[in-house]
Amino acid sequence: MPTVVSRPSTAAGVNGARPTAPAPAPAAGELTGSADLARIAAGLGIELGEPADTVPADARKLSRVLFARLRAAEEGTAEYSYVRGTLIELNMALVKFAASRFAHRKEPMDDIVQVGTIGLIKAIDRFDPSYDVEFSTFALPTISGEIKRFLRDTGWMVHVPRRLQELRLTLAKASDALEQLLNREPSPAEMAAHLDLTEAEVMEGLTASQAQSASSLDATAPDSGPGEGGDVLADRVAREERAFETVLCLEALKPLIAALPEREHTILSLRFGAELTQAQIGRRIGISQMQVSRLLNRTLTGLRAALLAED
């Protein structure tokens, strides 16, 4: 852009009067609006629309120029705020790409993108144009690390021992550090060497990290064949326990039986515990077989009604 030089008014220096000349123009090359950005883009051979819709190759070219402007601008000025905001818009594709790697998690994608944007802002604030690396290469590990920290803090779906929880945190930190160093996700063997652990210990920690999320038993199995009607997870990992309902009924009956009068309680115990006949029970407690039958029927009817009644 052309350099604009404002000359001081000699009248003001002589008599102190406020000069009537127009206000000074913005500093040379100052970037504070979309028109200035469009001129920079045109100079790079880029037809600029909305910054967020810029294709990645053009976004990289513009970002190189804008980072130089950002570092030259004074923090807190209009130019600094505009350039920083434009860099965020230009590089939102990095956030969406990083977030897509975590699409299988239970957290809403909007939340993951929002957290990833925080990582992008941190990367922009830390990046130095003198680094011999593309901004995207520098930013992706930072964005992914921010998302991973968010997912680690969302809680565990299944309880695991404290030792494994701490091991998982250690592995997560090591993974972030190695990912920054290697520009890719480290292998279990590389993490084991970095932490002086065995590969089996690393695999145990990685397995424990899966307890942070759970899949529905009604979900289709990952390796199901194509087409509708694939196997659901419940068909593979669950089976019907026929005695389960019996156990539930017995647990529900315990307080009902405990509340019975002593004689009815004794009759139930002798009939279904000791498996005595009604005549034997009558002789044992000193009543007739007919009385035992009536008491037993009345007790069972009452228990059945109480068991079926809604709370």
Short mmCIF file of C-alpha atoms in Angstrom, two decimals:
data_model
loop_
_atom_site.label_atom_id
_atom_site.label_comp_id
_atom_site.label_asym_id
_atom_site.label_seq_id
_atom_site.Cartn_x
_atom_site.Cartn_y
_atom_site.Cartn_z
CA MET A 1 0.00 0.00 0.00
CA PRO A 2 1.26 3.58 -0.58
CA THR A 3 2.93 5.29 2.33
CA VAL A 4 1.06 8.30 3.70
CA VAL A 5 3.16 10.96 5.44
CA SER A 6 1.45 13.68 7.50
CA ARG A 7 3.44 16.90 7.90
CA PRO A 8 3.20 18.86 11.16
CA SER A 9 1.41 22.21 11.03
CA THR A 10 3.74 25.19 11.46
CA ALA A 11 0.83 27.35 12.53
CA ALA A 12 0.28 25.29 15.62
CA GLY A 13 3.95 25.65 16.50
CA VAL A 14 3.79 29.44 16.25
CA ASN A 15 0.61 30.50 17.98
CA GLY A 16 -0.64 27.27 19.61
CA ALA A 17 -3.85 27.27 17.58
CA ARG A 18 -5.37 23.87 16.68
CA PRO A 19 -4.58 23.14 13.03
CA THR A 20 -7.52 23.01 10.68
CA ALA A 21 -5.93 20.44 8.35
CA PRO A 22 -7.55 16.97 8.06
CA ALA A 23 -6.76 14.40 10.77
CA PRO A 24 -3.63 12.31 10.18
CA ALA A 25 -4.14 9.24 8.03
CA PRO A 26 -3.60 5.77 9.49
CA ALA A 27 -0.02 4.65 9.93
CA ALA A 28 1.77 3.38 6.88
CA GLY A 29 0.42 0.04 5.77
CA GLU A 30 -2.03 -0.26 8.66
CA LEU A 31 -4.51 -3.14 8.23
CA THR A 32 -7.84 -2.53 9.94
CA GLY A 33 -10.55 -3.44 7.47
CA SER A 34 -11.77 -5.83 4.81
CA ALA A 35 -10.80 -3.44 1.99
CA ASP A 36 -7.16 -3.46 3.13
CA LEU A 37 -7.27 -7.25 3.43
CA ALA A 38 -8.74 -7.56 -0.07
CA ARG A 39 -5.89 -5.45 -1.49
CA ILE A 40 -3.32 -7.72 0.19
CA ALA A 41 -5.12 -10.79 -1.16
CA ALA A 42 -5.20 -9.30 -4.66
CA GLY A 43 -1.45 -8.71 -4.48
CA LEU A 44 -1.04 -12.42 -3.76
CA GLY A 45 -3.30 -13.38 -6.66
CA ILE A 46 -6.14 -14.42 -4.32
CA GLU A 47 -9.77 -13.54 -4.95
CA LEU A 48 -10.99 -13.12 -1.39
CA GLY A 49 -14.54 -13.71 -0.22
CA GLU A 50 -15.40 -14.58 3.37
CA PRO A 51 -12.15 -15.46 5.22
CA ALA A 52 -13.71 -18.62 6.67
CA ASP A 53 -14.46 -19.88 3.13
CA THR A 54 -10.92 -19.38 1.83
CA VAL A 55 -9.38 -22.54 0.39
CA PRO A 56 -6.47 -23.97 2.44
CA ALA A 57 -3.72 -23.07 -0.05
CA ASP A 58 -4.84 -19.42 -0.17
CA ALA A 59 -5.31 -19.37 3.61
CA ARG A 60 -1.68 -20.43 4.05
CA LYS A 61 -0.44 -17.64 1.77
CA LEU A 62 -2.51 -14.99 3.52
CA SER A 63 -1.58 -16.32 6.95
CA ARG A 64 2.15 -15.88 6.24
CA VAL A 65 1.60 -12.20 5.47
CA LEU A 66 -0.83 -11.65 8.34
CA PHE A 67 1.46 -13.23 10.93
CA ALA A 68 4.20 -10.81 9.95
CA ARG A 69 1.70 -7.95 10.34
CA LEU A 70 0.46 -9.32 13.67
CA ARG A 71 3.94 -9.48 15.17
CA ALA A 72 4.72 -5.97 13.92
CA ALA A 73 1.48 -4.47 15.30
CA GLU A 74 1.21 -3.25 18.85
CA GLU A 75 -1.00 -5.43 21.02
CA GLY A 76 -4.29 -3.74 21.88
CA THR A 77 -4.46 -1.64 18.71
CA ALA A 78 -7.22 -1.88 16.13
CA GLU A 79 -4.83 -3.42 13.62
CA TYR A 80 -3.71 -6.12 16.07
CA SER A 81 -7.31 -7.09 16.89
CA TYR A 82 -8.38 -7.15 13.24
CA VAL A 83 -5.41 -9.21 12.03
CA ARG A 84 -5.73 -11.67 14.91
CA GLY A 85 -9.46 -12.14 14.29
CA THR A 86 -8.85 -12.61 10.56
CA LEU A 87 -6.21 -15.28 11.25
CA ILE A 88 -8.74 -17.15 13.41
CA GLU A 89 -11.34 -17.07 10.61
CA LEU A 90 -8.83 -18.11 7.95
CA ASN A 91 -7.67 -21.15 9.91
CA MET A 92 -10.98 -22.50 11.23
CA ALA A 93 -10.62 -25.36 8.73
CA LEU A 94 -7.79 -26.67 10.93
CA VAL A 95 -10.17 -26.79 13.90
CA LYS A 96 -12.83 -28.66 11.94
CA PHE A 97 -10.25 -31.13 10.64
CA ALA A 98 -8.90 -31.81 14.14
CA ALA A 99 -12.43 -32.07 15.58
CA SER A 100 -13.45 -34.62 12.94
CA ARG A 101 -10.95 -37.07 14.44
CA PHE A 102 -13.05 -37.11 17.63
CA ALA A 103 -16.47 -37.40 15.96
CA HIS A 104 -17.00 -40.84 17.57
CA ARG A 105 -17.01 -39.36 21.07
CA LYS A 106 -20.24 -38.77 22.97
CA GLU A 107 -19.66 -35.02 23.36
CA PRO A 108 -21.53 -32.75 20.88
CA MET A 109 -19.42 -31.75 17.89
CA ASP A 110 -20.21 -28.06 18.53
CA ASP A 111 -18.54 -28.32 21.94
CA ILE A 112 -15.48 -30.04 20.46
CA VAL A 113 -15.16 -27.34 17.76
CA GLN A 114 -15.49 -24.61 20.38
CA VAL A 115 -12.69 -26.13 22.46
CA GLY A 116 -10.59 -26.63 19.33
CA THR A 117 -11.01 -22.92 18.55
CA ILE A 118 -9.44 -22.11 21.90
CA GLY A 119 -6.48 -24.25 20.86
CA LEU A 120 -6.28 -22.36 17.55
CA ILE A 121 -6.19 -19.01 19.37
CA LYS A 122 -3.41 -20.27 21.63
CA ALA A 123 -1.45 -21.43 18.58
CA ILE A 124 -1.87 -18.04 16.88
CA ASP A 125 -0.65 -16.22 19.98
CA ARG A 126 2.41 -18.50 20.28
CA PHE A 127 3.42 -18.81 16.63
CA ASP A 128 6.48 -16.97 15.40
CA PRO A 129 6.75 -16.33 11.63
CA SER A 130 10.50 -16.96 11.89
CA TYR A 131 9.81 -20.63 12.61
CA ASP A 132 10.85 -22.78 9.68
CA VAL A 133 7.46 -24.51 9.63
CA GLU A 134 3.98 -23.92 8.27
CA PHE A 135 1.45 -22.59 10.74
CA SER A 136 -0.86 -25.56 10.12
CA THR A 137 1.91 -27.97 11.15
CA PHE A 138 2.46 -25.97 14.33
CA ALA A 139 -1.22 -25.47 15.14
CA LEU A 140 -2.72 -28.94 14.67
CA PRO A 141 -0.99 -30.57 17.68
CA THR A 142 -2.00 -27.58 19.84
CA ILE A 143 -5.63 -27.79 18.70
CA SER A 144 -5.75 -31.58 19.13
CA GLY A 145 -4.14 -31.30 22.56
CA GLU A 146 -6.77 -28.81 23.71
CA ILE A 147 -9.55 -31.13 22.52
CA LYS A 148 -7.93 -34.14 24.21
CA ARG A 149 -7.65 -32.26 27.51
CA PHE A 150 -11.33 -31.36 27.27
CA LEU A 151 -12.29 -34.98 26.62
CA ARG A 152 -10.09 -36.19 29.48
CA ASP A 153 -11.94 -33.87 31.87
CA THR A 154 -15.44 -35.02 30.91
CA GLY A 155 -15.38 -37.96 33.33
CA TRP A 156 -15.20 -41.72 33.29
CA MET A 157 -18.08 -43.95 32.21
CA VAL A 158 -16.58 -47.01 33.97
CA HIS A 159 -14.61 -47.00 37.21
CA VAL A 160 -10.97 -47.95 36.81
CA PRO A 161 -8.25 -48.18 39.51
CA ARG A 162 -6.46 -44.99 40.47
CA ARG A 163 -3.17 -46.43 39.17
CA LEU A 164 -4.61 -46.73 35.67
CA GLN A 165 -6.19 -43.28 35.82
CA GLU A 166 -2.80 -41.75 36.66
CA LEU A 167 -1.10 -43.86 33.99
CA ARG A 168 -3.60 -42.64 31.42
CA LEU A 169 -2.86 -39.01 32.32
CA THR A 170 0.88 -39.66 32.04
CA LEU A 171 0.39 -41.26 28.63
CA ALA A 172 -1.79 -38.38 27.45
CA LYS A 173 0.87 -35.80 28.36
CA ALA A 174 3.59 -37.88 26.73
CA SER A 175 1.44 -38.28 23.61
CA ASP A 176 0.98 -34.50 23.34
CA ALA A 177 4.71 -33.87 23.76
CA LEU A 178 5.72 -36.52 21.22
CA GLU A 179 3.06 -35.38 18.76
CA GLN A 180 4.56 -31.88 18.83
CA LEU A 181 8.03 -33.37 18.29
CA LEU A 182 7.14 -35.93 15.61
CA ASN A 183 4.27 -34.05 13.90
CA ARG A 184 2.20 -37.24 14.10
CA GLU A 185 0.63 -39.48 16.72
CA PRO A 186 3.29 -41.56 18.52
CA SER A 187 3.15 -45.34 18.57
CA PRO A 188 2.84 -47.32 21.83
CA ALA A 189 6.48 -48.40 21.45
CA GLU A 190 7.62 -44.76 21.15
CA MET A 191 5.63 -43.75 24.23
CA ALA A 192 7.03 -46.72 26.16
CA ALA A 193 10.60 -45.67 25.30
CA HIS A 194 9.85 -42.02 26.18
CA LEU A 195 8.41 -42.92 29.61
CA ASP A 196 10.74 -45.85 30.37
CA LEU A 197 7.76 -48.23 30.56
CA THR A 198 7.09 -51.58 28.97
CA GLU A 199 4.88 -51.64 25.90
CA ALA A 200 2.42 -53.83 27.84
CA GLU A 201 2.04 -51.11 30.49
CA VAL A 202 1.40 -48.52 27.79
CA MET A 203 -1.25 -50.73 26.18
CA GLU A 204 -2.91 -51.23 29.58
CA GLY A 205 -3.11 -47.46 30.06
CA LEU A 206 -4.46 -46.91 26.56
CA THR A 207 -7.10 -49.57 27.15
CA ALA A 208 -8.09 -47.90 30.42
CA SER A 209 -8.63 -44.60 28.59
CA GLN A 210 -11.49 -46.23 26.67
CA ALA A 211 -13.48 -46.32 29.92
CA GLN A 212 -14.21 -42.62 29.47
CA SER A 213 -16.87 -43.35 26.86
CA ALA A 214 -19.49 -46.00 26.33
CA SER A 215 -21.38 -47.26 23.30
CA SER A 216 -25.05 -48.15 23.23
CA LEU A 217 -25.84 -51.86 23.12
CA ASP A 218 -28.32 -50.99 20.37
CA ALA A 219 -25.55 -49.54 18.18
CA THR A 220 -24.46 -51.42 15.09
CA ALA A 221 -21.23 -53.34 15.57
CA PRO A 222 -18.25 -51.56 13.92
CA ASP A 223 -17.33 -54.57 11.77
CA SER A 224 -20.89 -55.31 10.65
CA GLY A 225 -21.41 -56.01 7.00
CA PRO A 226 -22.80 -53.36 4.63
CA GLY A 227 -26.51 -52.77 4.31
CA GLU A 228 -29.34 -52.52 6.80
CA GLY A 229 -29.97 -54.97 9.59
CA GLY A 230 -26.34 -55.31 10.72
CA ASP A 231 -25.41 -56.95 13.98
CA VAL A 232 -25.92 -54.86 17.08
CA LEU A 233 -23.44 -54.93 19.96
CA ALA A 234 -26.02 -56.49 22.29
CA ASP A 235 -26.14 -59.61 20.11
CA ARG A 236 -22.41 -60.10 20.63
CA VAL A 237 -21.70 -59.04 24.20
CA ALA A 238 -25.02 -59.64 25.98
CA ARG A 239 -27.02 -62.76 26.74
CA GLU A 240 -30.32 -63.36 28.45
CA GLU A 241 -29.99 -64.37 32.10
CA ARG A 242 -33.05 -66.48 32.81
CA ALA A 243 -32.60 -66.45 36.60
CA PHE A 244 -32.35 -62.64 36.73
CA GLU A 245 -36.09 -62.09 37.15
CA THR A 246 -36.21 -64.74 39.87
CA VAL A 247 -33.46 -62.98 41.80
CA LEU A 248 -35.28 -59.66 41.49
CA CYS A 249 -38.49 -61.22 42.83
CA LEU A 250 -36.66 -62.79 45.76
CA GLU A 251 -35.05 -59.47 46.66
CA ALA A 252 -38.44 -57.75 46.49
CA LEU A 253 -40.02 -60.49 48.66
CA LYS A 254 -37.48 -60.26 51.49
CA PRO A 255 -39.03 -57.25 53.28
CA LEU A 256 -42.56 -58.60 52.69
CA ILE A 257 -41.72 -61.97 54.25
CA ALA A 258 -39.90 -60.32 57.15
CA ALA A 259 -43.10 -58.37 57.97
CA LEU A 260 -45.28 -61.55 58.24
CA PRO A 261 -46.63 -62.75 61.61
CA GLU A 262 -44.41 -65.42 63.22
CA ARG A 263 -46.79 -68.33 62.52
CA GLU A 264 -47.17 -67.50 58.77
CA HIS A 265 -43.43 -66.97 58.54
CA THR A 266 -42.80 -70.41 60.10
CA ILE A 267 -45.28 -72.11 57.76
CA LEU A 268 -43.56 -70.60 54.70
CA SER A 269 -40.18 -71.66 55.98
CA LEU A 270 -41.24 -75.24 56.67
CA ARG A 271 -43.12 -75.58 53.37
CA PHE A 272 -40.59 -74.05 50.96
CA GLY A 273 -37.40 -74.29 52.98
CA ALA A 274 -37.65 -77.64 54.73
CA GLU A 275 -40.09 -78.88 52.03
CA LEU A 276 -42.51 -80.50 54.59
CA THR A 277 -46.04 -81.48 53.64
CA GLN A 278 -49.00 -79.57 54.99
CA ALA A 279 -49.81 -82.48 57.34
CA GLN A 280 -46.23 -82.54 58.69
CA ILE A 281 -46.33 -78.78 59.21
CA GLY A 282 -49.64 -79.09 61.07
CA ARG A 283 -48.19 -81.70 63.43
CA ARG A 284 -45.06 -79.57 63.92
CA ILE A 285 -46.93 -76.39 65.00
CA GLY A 286 -50.03 -78.06 66.50
CA ILE A 287 -52.80 -77.22 64.01
CA SER A 288 -54.77 -79.20 61.42
CA GLN A 289 -53.70 -79.75 57.85
CA MET A 290 -56.79 -77.76 56.72
CA GLN A 291 -55.71 -74.75 58.80
CA VAL A 292 -52.22 -74.97 57.36
CA SER A 293 -53.69 -74.97 53.84
CA ARG A 294 -55.88 -71.91 54.51
CA LEU A 295 -53.03 -69.98 56.18
CA LEU A 296 -50.61 -70.87 53.40
CA ASN A 297 -53.04 -69.82 50.64
CA ARG A 298 -53.85 -66.56 52.39
CA THR A 299 -50.17 -65.76 52.94
CA LEU A 300 -49.20 -66.51 49.33
CA THR A 301 -52.12 -64.46 47.98
CA GLY A 302 -51.10 -61.50 50.11
CA LEU A 303 -47.47 -61.75 49.07
CA ARG A 304 -48.40 -61.98 45.39
CA ALA A 305 -50.66 -58.93 45.62
CA ALA A 306 -47.98 -56.92 47.46
CA LEU A 307 -45.32 -57.94 44.94
CA LEU A 308 -47.41 -56.89 41.95
CA ALA A 309 -48.69 -53.66 43.50
CA GLU A 310 -47.15 -50.43 42.19
CA ASP A 311 -45.31 -48.21 44.65
#
